[in-house]
Short mmCIF file of C-alpha atoms in Angstrom, two decimals:
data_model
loop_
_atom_site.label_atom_id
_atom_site.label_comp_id
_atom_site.label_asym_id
_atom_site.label_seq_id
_atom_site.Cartn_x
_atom_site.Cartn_y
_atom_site.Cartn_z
CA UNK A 1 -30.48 -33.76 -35.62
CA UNK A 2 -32.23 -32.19 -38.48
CA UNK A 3 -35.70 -30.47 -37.94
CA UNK A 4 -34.56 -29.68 -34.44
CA UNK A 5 -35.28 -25.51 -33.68
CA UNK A 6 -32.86 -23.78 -32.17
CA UNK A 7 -35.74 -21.71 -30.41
CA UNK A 8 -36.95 -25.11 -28.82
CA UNK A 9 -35.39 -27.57 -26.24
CA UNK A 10 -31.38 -26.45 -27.75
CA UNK A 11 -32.30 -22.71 -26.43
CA UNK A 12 -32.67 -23.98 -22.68
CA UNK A 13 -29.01 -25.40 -23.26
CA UNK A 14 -27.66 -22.48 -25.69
CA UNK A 15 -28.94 -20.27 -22.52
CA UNK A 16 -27.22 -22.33 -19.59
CA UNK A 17 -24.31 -21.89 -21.46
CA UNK A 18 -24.50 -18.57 -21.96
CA UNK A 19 -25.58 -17.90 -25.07
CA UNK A 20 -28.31 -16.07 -26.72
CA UNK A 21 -30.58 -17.12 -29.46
CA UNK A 22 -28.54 -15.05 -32.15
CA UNK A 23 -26.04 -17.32 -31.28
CA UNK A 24 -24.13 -14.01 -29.28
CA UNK A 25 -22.32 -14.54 -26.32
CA UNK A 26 -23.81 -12.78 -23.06
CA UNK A 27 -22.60 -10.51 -21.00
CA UNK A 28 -22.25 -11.06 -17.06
CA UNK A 29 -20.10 -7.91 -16.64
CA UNK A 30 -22.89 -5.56 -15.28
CA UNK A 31 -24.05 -8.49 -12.75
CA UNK A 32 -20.61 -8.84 -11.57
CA UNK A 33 -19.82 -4.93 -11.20
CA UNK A 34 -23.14 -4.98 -9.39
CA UNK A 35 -22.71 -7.93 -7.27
CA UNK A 36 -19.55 -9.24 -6.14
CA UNK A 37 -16.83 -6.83 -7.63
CA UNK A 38 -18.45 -3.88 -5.80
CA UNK A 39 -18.59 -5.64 -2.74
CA UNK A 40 -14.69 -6.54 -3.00
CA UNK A 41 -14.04 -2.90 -3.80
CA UNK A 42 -16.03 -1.22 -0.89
CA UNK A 43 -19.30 -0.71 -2.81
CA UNK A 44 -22.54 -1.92 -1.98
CA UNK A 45 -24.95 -3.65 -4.36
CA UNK A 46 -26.20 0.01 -5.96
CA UNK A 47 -22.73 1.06 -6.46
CA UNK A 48 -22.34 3.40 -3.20
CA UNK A 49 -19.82 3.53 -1.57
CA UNK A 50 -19.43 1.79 1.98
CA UNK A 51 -18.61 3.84 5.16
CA UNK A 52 -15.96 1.85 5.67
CA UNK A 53 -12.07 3.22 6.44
CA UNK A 54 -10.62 0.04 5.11
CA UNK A 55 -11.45 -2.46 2.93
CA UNK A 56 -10.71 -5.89 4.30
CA UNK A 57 -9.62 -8.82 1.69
CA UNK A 58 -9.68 -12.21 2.70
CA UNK A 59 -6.41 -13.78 2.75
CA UNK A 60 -5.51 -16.80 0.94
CA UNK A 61 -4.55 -18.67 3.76
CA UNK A 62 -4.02 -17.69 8.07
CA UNK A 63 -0.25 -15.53 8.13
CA UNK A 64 0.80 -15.48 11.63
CA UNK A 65 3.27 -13.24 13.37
CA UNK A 66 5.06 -12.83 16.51
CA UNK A 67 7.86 -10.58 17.86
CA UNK A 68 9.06 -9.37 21.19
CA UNK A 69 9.30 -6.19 22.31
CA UNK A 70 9.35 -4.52 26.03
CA UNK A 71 10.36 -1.06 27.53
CA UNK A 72 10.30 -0.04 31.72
CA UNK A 73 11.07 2.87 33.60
CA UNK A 74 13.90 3.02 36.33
CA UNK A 75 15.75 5.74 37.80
CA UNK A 76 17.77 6.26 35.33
CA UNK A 77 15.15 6.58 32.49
CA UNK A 78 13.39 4.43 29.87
CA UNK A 79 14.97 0.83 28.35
CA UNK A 80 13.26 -0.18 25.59
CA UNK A 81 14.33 -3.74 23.85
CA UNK A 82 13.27 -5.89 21.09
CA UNK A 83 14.64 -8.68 18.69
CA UNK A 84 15.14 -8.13 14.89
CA UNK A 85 13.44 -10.75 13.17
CA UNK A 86 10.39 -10.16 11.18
CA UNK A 87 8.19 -13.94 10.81
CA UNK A 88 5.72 -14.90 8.09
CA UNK A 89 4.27 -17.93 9.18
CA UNK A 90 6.57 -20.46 9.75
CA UNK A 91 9.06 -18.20 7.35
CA UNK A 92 11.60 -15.87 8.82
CA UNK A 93 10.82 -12.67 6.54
CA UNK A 94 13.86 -10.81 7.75
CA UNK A 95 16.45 -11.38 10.42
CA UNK A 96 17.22 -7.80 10.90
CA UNK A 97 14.27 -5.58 11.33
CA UNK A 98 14.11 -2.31 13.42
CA UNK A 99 11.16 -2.60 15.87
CA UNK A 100 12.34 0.22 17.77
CA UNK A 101 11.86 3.99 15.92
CA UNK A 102 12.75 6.89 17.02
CA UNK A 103 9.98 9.87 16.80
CA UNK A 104 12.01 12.86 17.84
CA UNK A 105 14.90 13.43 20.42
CA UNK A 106 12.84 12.63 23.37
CA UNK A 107 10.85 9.81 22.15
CA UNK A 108 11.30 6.26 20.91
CA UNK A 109 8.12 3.76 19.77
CA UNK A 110 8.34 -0.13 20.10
CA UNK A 111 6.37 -1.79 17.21
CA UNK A 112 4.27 -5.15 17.43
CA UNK A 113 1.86 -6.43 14.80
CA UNK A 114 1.88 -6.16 10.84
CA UNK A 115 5.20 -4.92 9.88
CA UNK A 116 3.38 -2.61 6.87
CA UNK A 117 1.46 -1.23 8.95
CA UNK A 118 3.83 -0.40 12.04
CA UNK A 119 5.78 1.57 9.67
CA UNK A 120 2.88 3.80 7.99
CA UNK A 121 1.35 4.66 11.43
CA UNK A 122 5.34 5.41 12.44
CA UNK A 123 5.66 7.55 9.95
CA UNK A 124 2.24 8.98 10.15
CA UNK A 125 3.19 10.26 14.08
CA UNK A 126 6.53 11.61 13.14
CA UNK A 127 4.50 13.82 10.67
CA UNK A 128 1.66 14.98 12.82
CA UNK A 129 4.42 15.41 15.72
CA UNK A 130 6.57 17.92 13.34
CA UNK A 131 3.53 19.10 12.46
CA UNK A 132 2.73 20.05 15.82
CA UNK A 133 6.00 21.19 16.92
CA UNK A 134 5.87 23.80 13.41
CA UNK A 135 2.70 24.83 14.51
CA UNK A 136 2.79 25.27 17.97
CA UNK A 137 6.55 26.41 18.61
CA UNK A 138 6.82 23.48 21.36
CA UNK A 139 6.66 19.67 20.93
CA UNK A 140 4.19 17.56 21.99
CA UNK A 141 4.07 16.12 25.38
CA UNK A 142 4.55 12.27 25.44
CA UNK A 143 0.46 11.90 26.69
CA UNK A 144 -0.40 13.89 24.51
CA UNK A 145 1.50 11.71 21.59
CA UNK A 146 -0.47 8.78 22.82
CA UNK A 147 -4.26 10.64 22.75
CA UNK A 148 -3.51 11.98 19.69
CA UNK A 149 -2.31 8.35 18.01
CA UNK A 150 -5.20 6.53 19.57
CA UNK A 151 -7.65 9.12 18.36
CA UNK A 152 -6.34 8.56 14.73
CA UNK A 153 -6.09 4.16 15.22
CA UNK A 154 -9.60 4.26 17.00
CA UNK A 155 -11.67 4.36 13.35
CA UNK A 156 -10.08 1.26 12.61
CA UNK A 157 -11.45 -0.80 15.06
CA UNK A 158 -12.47 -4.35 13.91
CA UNK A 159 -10.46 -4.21 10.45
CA UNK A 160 -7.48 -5.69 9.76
CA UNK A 161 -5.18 -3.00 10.98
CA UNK A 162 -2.40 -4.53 13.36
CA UNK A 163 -0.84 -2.22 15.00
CA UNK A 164 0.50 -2.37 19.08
CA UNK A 165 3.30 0.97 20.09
CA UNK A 166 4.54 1.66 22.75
CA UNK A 167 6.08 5.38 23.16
CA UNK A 168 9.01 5.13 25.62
CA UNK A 169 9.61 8.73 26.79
CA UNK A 170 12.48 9.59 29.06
CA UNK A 171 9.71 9.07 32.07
CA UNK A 172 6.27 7.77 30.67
CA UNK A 173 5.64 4.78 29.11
CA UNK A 174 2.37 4.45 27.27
CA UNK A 175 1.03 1.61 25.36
CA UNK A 176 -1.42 2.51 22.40
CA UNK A 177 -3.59 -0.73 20.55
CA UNK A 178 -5.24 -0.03 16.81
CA UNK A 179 -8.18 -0.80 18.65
CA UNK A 180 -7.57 2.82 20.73
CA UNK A 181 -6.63 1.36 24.05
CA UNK A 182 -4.51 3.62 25.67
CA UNK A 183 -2.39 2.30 28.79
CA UNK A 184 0.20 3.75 30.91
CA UNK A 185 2.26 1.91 33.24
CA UNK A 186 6.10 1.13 34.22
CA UNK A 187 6.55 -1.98 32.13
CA UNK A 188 5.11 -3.39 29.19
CA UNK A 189 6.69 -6.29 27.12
CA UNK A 190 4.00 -6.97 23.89
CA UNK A 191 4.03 -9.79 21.15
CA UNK A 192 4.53 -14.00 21.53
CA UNK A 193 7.94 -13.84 23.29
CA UNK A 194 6.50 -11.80 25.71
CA UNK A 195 5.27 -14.40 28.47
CA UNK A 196 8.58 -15.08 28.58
CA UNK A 197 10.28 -11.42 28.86
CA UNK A 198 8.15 -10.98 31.80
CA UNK A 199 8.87 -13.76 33.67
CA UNK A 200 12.72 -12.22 33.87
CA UNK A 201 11.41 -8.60 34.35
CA UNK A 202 9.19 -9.02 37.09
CA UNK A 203 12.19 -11.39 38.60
CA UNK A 204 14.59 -8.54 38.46
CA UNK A 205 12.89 -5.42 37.93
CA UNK A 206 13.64 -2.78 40.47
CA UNK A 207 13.59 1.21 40.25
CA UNK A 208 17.19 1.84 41.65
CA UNK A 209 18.77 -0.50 39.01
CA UNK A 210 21.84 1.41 38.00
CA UNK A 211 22.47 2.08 33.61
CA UNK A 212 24.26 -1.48 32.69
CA UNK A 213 21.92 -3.16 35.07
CA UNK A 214 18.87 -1.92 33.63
CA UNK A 215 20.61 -2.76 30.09
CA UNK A 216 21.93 -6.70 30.95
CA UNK A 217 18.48 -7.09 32.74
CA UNK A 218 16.51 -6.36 28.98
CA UNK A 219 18.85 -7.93 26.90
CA UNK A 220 18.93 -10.96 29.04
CA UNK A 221 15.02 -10.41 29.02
CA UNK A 222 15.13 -10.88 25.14
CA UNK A 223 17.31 -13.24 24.51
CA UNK A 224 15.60 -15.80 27.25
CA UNK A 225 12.02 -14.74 25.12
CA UNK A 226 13.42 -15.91 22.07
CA UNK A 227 15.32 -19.12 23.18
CA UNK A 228 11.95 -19.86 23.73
CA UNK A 229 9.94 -18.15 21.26
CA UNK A 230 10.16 -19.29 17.13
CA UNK A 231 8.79 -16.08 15.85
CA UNK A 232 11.60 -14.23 17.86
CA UNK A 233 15.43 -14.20 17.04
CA UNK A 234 18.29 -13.24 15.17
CA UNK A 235 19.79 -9.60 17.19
CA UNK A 236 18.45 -7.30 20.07
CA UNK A 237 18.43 -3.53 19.81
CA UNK A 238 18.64 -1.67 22.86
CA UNK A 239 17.58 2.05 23.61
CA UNK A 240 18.04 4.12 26.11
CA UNK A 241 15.97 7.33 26.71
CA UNK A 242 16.76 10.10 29.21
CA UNK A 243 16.52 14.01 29.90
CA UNK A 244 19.25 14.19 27.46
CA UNK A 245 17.84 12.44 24.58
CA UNK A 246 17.75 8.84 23.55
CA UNK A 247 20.94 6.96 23.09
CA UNK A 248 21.50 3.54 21.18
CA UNK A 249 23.06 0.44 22.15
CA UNK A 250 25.14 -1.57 19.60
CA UNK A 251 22.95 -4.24 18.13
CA UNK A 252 24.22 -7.57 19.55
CA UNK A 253 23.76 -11.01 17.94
CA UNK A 254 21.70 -12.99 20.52
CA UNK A 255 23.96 -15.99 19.99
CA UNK A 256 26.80 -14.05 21.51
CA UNK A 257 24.04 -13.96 24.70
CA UNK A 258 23.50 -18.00 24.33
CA UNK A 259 27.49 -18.69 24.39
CA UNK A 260 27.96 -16.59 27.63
CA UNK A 261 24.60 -18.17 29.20
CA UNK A 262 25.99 -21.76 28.67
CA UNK A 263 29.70 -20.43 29.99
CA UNK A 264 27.87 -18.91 32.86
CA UNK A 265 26.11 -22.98 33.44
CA UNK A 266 29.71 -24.73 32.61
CA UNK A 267 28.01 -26.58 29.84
CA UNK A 268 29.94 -24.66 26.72
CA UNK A 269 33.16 -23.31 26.65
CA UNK A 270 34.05 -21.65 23.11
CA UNK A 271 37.61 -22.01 23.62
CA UNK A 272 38.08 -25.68 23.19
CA UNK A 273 37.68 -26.99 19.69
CA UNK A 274 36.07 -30.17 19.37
CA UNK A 275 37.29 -32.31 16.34
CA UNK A 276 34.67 -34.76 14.74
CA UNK A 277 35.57 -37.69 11.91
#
């Protein structure tokens, strides 16, 4: 309306919407830097940097993951076992993932957890382990692999970081968290499928199992973990680690595992074709 000033009640509304009496438009960048952006980037309101290790950002949405992996000790050695498929949610990622990696002759690590971040801290022990081994003319023992990786996951404790190994040497087998934990034991089975992998183990598990015992006892482990399981599936790779080295079993489709289970029961037989109209 005419006669109104811009400089009376229209500058209350020219300001809400951002606006300044020379009709300019304002600036919020220097709020945001110091407000929210900083705090997304690991800065605090002054522009300092956080103590922080790693920055956490929230996820759009919950991104669940499961696996199943296990490894024991019998008198033959180490068997260490797990399924291939890598889930996103309710999506299967990839059906044929390696979950088992081997660090150096002698040594061969499970993975559970974020796949990303399985592989970095993989790759960051085979370094320090080389390292080592350059260094020191001798490799490290398979203890002193697990100190030395739970020294280096302990400063992430309470982020994001998802990592669970377990190093199957060719007579220890230690369990390592990215919280630090550090366990030793005989048998360890880690991720969703793997109520159900020890409910077979501690069935069957003995120390004098002879080789292809030991290696139809963890496949048949596996398999029964992800009949049950959705986040497991697809194949099962199978290592076995002695004084010798490690050695590594064909990877097997676990539906080859479901045919002969439902032979075994009489409730399949693959040789008869069944005809439908």
């Amino acid at each position: 309306a005419p006669g109104r000033d811009l400089a009376g009640s229209n500058s209350n509304s020219l300001a809400n919407l951002g606006w300044n009496k020379g009709m300019h438009r304002k600036s919020n960048l220097h709020t945001d830097y110091k407000g929210k952006h900083y705090e997304q980037c690991g800065y605090d309101t002054k522009g300092k940097q956080k103590p922080s290790h790693s920055v956490s950002v929230r996820r759009p949405f919950p991104l669940s993951h499961g696996t199943t992996t296990l490894g024991f000790i019998f008198q033959g050695g180490v068997i260490a076992a797990a399924d291939t498929r890598a889930s996103a949610g309710g999506l299967v990622a990839c059906p044929a993932v390696h979950k088992i990696t081997p660090i150096h002759s002698h040594l061969v690590v499970t993975s559970s957890g974020s796949g990303a971040d399985c592989m970095l801290w993989e790759r960051i022990l085979t370094r320090e382990i080389r390292l080592y081994q350059l260094r020191h003319k001798r490799r490290l023992s398979i203890r002193g692999t697990a100190k030395l990786l739970s020294l280096m996951l302990h400063p992430f404790k309470g982020t994001d970081v998802c990592v669970a190994l377990t190093l199957c040497g060719w007579d220890k087998l230690i369990y390592v968290c990215s919280d630090g934990a550090r366990l030793q034991g005989d048998i360890f089975s880690v991720g969703s499928g793997s109520p159900y992998a020890y409910g077979v183990l501690d069935r069957s598990l003995s120390w004098s199992l002879h080789k292809e015992e030991a290696i139809l006892l963890a496949r048949e482990a596996v398999f029964r973990a992800t009949h049950r399981d959705a986040y497991s599936g697809n194949n099962v790779d199978l290592f076995h680690v002695t004084a010798e080295g490690w050695r590594q079993r064909q990877r097997e489709d676990l539906k080859e595992e479901y045919y002969r289970d439902m032979e075994k029961r009489g409730i399949f037989n693959r040789n008869i074709t069944v005809w439908s109209l």
